[in-house]
PDB file of C-alpha atoms in Angstrom:
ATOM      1  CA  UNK G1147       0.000   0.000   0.000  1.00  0.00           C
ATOM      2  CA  UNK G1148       1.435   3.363  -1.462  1.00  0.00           C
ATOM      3  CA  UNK G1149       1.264   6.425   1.284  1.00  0.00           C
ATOM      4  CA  UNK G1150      -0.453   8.379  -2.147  1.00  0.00           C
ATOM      5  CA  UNK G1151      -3.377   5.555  -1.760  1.00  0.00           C
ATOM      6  CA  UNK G1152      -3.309   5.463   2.512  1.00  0.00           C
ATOM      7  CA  UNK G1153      -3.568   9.489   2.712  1.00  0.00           C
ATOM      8  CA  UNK G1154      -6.716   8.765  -0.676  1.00  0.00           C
ATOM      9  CA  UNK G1155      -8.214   6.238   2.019  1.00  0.00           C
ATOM     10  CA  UNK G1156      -8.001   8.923   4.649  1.00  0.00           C
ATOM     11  CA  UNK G1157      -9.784  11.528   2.993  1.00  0.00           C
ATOM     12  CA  UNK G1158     -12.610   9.549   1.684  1.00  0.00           C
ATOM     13  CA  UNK G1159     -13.545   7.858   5.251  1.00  0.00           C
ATOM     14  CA  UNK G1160     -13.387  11.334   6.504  1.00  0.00           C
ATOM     15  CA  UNK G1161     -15.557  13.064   4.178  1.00  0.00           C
ATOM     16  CA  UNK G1162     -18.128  10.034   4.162  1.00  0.00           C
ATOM     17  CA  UNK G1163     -17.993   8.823   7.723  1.00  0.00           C
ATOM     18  CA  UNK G1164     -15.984  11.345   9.623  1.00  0.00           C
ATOM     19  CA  UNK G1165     -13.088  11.819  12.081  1.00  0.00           C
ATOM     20  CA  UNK G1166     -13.564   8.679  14.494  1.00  0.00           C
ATOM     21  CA  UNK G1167     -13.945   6.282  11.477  1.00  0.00           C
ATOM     22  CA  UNK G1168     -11.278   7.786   9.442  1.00  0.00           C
ATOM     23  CA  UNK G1169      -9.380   7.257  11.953  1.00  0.00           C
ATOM     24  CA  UNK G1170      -9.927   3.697  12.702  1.00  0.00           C
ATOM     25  CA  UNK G1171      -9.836   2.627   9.073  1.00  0.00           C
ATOM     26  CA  UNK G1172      -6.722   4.489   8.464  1.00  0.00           C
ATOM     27  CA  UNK G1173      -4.809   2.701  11.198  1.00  0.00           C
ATOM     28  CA  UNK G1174      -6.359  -1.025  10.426  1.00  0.00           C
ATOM     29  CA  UNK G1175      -5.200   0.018   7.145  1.00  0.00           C
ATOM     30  CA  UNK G1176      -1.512   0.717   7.837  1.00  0.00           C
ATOM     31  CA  UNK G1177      -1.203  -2.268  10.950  1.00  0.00           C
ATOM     32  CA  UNK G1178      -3.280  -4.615   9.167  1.00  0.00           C
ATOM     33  CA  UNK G1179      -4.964  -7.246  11.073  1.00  0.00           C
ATOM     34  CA  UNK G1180      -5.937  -6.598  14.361  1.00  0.00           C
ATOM     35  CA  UNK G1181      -7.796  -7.399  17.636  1.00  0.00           C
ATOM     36  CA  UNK G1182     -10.345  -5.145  19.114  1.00  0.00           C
ATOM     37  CA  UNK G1183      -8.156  -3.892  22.334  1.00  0.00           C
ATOM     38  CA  UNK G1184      -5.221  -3.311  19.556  1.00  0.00           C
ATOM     39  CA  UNK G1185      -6.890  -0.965  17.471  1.00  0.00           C
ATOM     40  CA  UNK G1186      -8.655   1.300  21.020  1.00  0.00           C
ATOM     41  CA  UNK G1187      -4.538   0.969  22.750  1.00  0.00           C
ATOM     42  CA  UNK G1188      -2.936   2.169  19.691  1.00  0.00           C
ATOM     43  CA  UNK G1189      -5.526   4.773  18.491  1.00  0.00           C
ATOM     44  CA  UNK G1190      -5.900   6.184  22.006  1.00  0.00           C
ATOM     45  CA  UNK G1191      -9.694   5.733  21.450  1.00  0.00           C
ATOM     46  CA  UNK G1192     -12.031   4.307  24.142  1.00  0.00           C
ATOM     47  CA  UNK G1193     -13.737   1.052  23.366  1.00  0.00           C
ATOM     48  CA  UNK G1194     -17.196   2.471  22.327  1.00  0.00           C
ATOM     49  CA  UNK G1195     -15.715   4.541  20.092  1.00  0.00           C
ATOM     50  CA  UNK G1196     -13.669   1.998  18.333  1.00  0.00           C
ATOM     51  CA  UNK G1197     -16.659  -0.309  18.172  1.00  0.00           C
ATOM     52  CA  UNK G1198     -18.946   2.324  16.753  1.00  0.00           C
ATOM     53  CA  UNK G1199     -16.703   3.019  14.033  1.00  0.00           C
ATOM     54  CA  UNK G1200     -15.714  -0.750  13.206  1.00  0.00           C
ATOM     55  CA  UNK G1201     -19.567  -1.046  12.744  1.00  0.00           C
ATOM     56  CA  UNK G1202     -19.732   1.817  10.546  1.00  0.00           C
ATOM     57  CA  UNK G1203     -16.973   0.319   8.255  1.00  0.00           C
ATOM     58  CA  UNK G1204     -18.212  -3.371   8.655  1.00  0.00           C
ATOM     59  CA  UNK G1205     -21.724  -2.168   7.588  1.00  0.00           C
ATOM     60  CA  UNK G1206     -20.588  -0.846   4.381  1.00  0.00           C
ATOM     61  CA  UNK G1207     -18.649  -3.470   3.847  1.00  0.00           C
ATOM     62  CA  UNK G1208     -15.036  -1.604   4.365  1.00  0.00           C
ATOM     63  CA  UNK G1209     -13.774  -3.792   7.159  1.00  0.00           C
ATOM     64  CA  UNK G1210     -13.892  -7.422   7.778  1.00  0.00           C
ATOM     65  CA  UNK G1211     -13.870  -9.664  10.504  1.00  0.00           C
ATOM     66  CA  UNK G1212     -11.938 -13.231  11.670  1.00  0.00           C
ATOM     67  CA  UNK G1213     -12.740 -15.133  14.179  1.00  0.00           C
ATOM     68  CA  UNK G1214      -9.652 -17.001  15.405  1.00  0.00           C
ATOM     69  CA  UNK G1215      -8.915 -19.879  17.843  1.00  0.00           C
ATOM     70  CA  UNK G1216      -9.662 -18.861  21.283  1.00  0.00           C
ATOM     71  CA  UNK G1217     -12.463 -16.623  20.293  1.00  0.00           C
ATOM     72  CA  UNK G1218      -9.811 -13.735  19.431  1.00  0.00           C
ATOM     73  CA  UNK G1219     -11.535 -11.411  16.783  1.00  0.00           C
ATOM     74  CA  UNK G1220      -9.640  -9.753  14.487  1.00  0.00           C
ATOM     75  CA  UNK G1221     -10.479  -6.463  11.921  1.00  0.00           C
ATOM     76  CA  UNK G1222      -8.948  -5.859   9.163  1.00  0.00           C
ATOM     77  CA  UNK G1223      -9.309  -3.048   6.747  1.00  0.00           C
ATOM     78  CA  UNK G1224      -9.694  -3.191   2.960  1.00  0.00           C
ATOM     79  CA  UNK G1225      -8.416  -0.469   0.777  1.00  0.00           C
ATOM     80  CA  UNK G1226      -9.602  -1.290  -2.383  1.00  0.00           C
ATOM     81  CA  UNK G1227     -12.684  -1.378  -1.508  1.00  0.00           C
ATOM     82  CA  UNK G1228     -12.474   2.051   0.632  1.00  0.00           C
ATOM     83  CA  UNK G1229     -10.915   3.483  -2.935  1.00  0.00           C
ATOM     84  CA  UNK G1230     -14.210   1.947  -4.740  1.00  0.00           C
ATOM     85  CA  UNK G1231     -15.883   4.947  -3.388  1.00  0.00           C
ATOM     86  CA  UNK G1232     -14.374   6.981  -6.047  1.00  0.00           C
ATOM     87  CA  UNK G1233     -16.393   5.204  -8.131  1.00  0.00           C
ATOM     88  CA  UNK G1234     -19.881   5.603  -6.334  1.00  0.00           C
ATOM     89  CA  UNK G1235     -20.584   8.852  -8.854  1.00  0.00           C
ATOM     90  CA  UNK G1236     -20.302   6.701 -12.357  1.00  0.00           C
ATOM     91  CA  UNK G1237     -22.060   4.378 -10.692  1.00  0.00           C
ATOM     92  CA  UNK G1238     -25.477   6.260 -10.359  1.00  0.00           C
ATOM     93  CA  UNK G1239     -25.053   7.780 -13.269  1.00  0.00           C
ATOM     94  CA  UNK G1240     -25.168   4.554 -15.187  1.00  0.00           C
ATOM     95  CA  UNK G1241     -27.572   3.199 -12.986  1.00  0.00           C
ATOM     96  CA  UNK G1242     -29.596   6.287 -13.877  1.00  0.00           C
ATOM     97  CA  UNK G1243     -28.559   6.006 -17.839  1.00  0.00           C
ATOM     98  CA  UNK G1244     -29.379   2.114 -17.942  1.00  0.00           C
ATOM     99  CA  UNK G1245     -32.811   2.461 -15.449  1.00  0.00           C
ATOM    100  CA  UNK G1246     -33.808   5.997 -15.029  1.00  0.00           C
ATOM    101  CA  UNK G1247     -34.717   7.770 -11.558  1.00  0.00           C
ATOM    102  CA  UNK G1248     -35.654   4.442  -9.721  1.00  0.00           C
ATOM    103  CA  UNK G1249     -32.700   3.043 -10.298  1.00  0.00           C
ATOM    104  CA  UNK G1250     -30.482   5.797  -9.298  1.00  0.00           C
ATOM    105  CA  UNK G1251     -32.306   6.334  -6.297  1.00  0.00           C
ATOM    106  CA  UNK G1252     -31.772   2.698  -5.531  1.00  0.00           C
ATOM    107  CA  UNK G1253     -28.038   2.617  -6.098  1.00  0.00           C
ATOM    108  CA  UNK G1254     -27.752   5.630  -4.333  1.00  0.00           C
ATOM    109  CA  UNK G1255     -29.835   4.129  -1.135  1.00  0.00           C
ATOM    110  CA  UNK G1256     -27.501   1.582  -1.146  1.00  0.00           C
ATOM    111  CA  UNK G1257     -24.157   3.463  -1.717  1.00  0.00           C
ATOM    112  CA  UNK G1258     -25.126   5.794   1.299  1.00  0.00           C
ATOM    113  CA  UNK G1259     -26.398   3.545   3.465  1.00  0.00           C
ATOM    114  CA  UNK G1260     -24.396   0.385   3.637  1.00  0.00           C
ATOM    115  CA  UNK G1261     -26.080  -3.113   4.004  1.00  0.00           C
ATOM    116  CA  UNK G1262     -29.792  -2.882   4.062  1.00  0.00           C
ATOM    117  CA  UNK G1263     -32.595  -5.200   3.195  1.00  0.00           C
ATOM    118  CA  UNK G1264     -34.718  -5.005   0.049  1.00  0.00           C
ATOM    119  CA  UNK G1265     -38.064  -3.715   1.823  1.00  0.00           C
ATOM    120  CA  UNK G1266     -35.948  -1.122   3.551  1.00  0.00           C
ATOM    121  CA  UNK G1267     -34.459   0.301   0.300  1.00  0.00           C
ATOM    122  CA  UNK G1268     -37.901   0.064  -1.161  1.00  0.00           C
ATOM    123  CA  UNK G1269     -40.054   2.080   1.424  1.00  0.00           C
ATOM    124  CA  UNK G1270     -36.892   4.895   1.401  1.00  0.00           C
ATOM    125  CA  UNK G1271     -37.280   5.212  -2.855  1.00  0.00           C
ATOM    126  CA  UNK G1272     -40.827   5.243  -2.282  1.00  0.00           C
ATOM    127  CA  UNK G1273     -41.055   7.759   0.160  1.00  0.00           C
ATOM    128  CA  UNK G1274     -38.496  10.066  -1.853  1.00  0.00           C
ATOM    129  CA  UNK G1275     -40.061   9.734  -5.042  1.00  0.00           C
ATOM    130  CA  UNK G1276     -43.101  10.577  -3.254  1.00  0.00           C
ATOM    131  CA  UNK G1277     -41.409  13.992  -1.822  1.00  0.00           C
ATOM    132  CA  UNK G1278     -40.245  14.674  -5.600  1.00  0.00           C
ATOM    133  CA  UNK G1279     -43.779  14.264  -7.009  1.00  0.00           C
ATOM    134  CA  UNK G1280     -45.519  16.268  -4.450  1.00  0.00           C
ATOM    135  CA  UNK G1281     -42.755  18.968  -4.846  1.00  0.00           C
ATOM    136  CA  UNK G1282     -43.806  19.287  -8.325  1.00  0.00           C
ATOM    137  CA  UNK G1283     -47.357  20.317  -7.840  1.00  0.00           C
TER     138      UNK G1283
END
């Protein structure tokens, strides 16, 4: 991993997720692998914190998990797909070439929010095409 593509990583967790996550990702991303009480010791973070963020990440599918022998659990970061997120723009936009408003609205649902379930993404596209149709009258 480059320090050109590390600092990239940094400033896209902290423009999407913010200080406490760029944080977290940034230094799973330089260590690697590592256990829970690792990553809150050597960021100087409490343990909330650390978990909070490590949910954010794992959510949208930045971070993943290992469960060891022993029960030890360890994080580790992914870059490439943290550097994906440059991507996130073409990808509505083809969505919205290839399947017009619903479809952007659904790739964008997903984009910003992470795992969700099908019903969930639904009711949101509903409820905003809703807002866009009302705004027009």
């Amino acid at each position: 991993m480059t320090q050109a593509e590390i600092k990239l990583c940094s400033l896209l967790l902290q423009e999407h997720f913010g200080e406490i996550v760029e944080k977290i990702g940034v230094h799973l991303i330089r260590t690697g692998s590592q256990p829970l009480r690792v990553i809150s010791h050597d960021t100087g973070m409490s343990l909330d914190q650390v978990k909070k963020a490590l949910c954010v990440l794992i959510h949208h599918n930045l971070v993943v998990y290992h469960v060891h022998k022993r029960n030890v659990v360890e994080y580790e970061a992914q870059c490439s797909r943290v550097l994906r997120m440059l991507r996130y723009p073409r990808y509505i936009y083809t969505t919205k070439t290839l399947y017009g408003d619903t479809g952007e609205l659904i790739v964008e649902e997903l984009l910003l929010n992470g795992k969700m379930t099908m019903s969930a993404v639904v009711k949101k596209v509903a409820d905003r095409l809703t807002e866009t149709m009302e705004g027009q009258y």
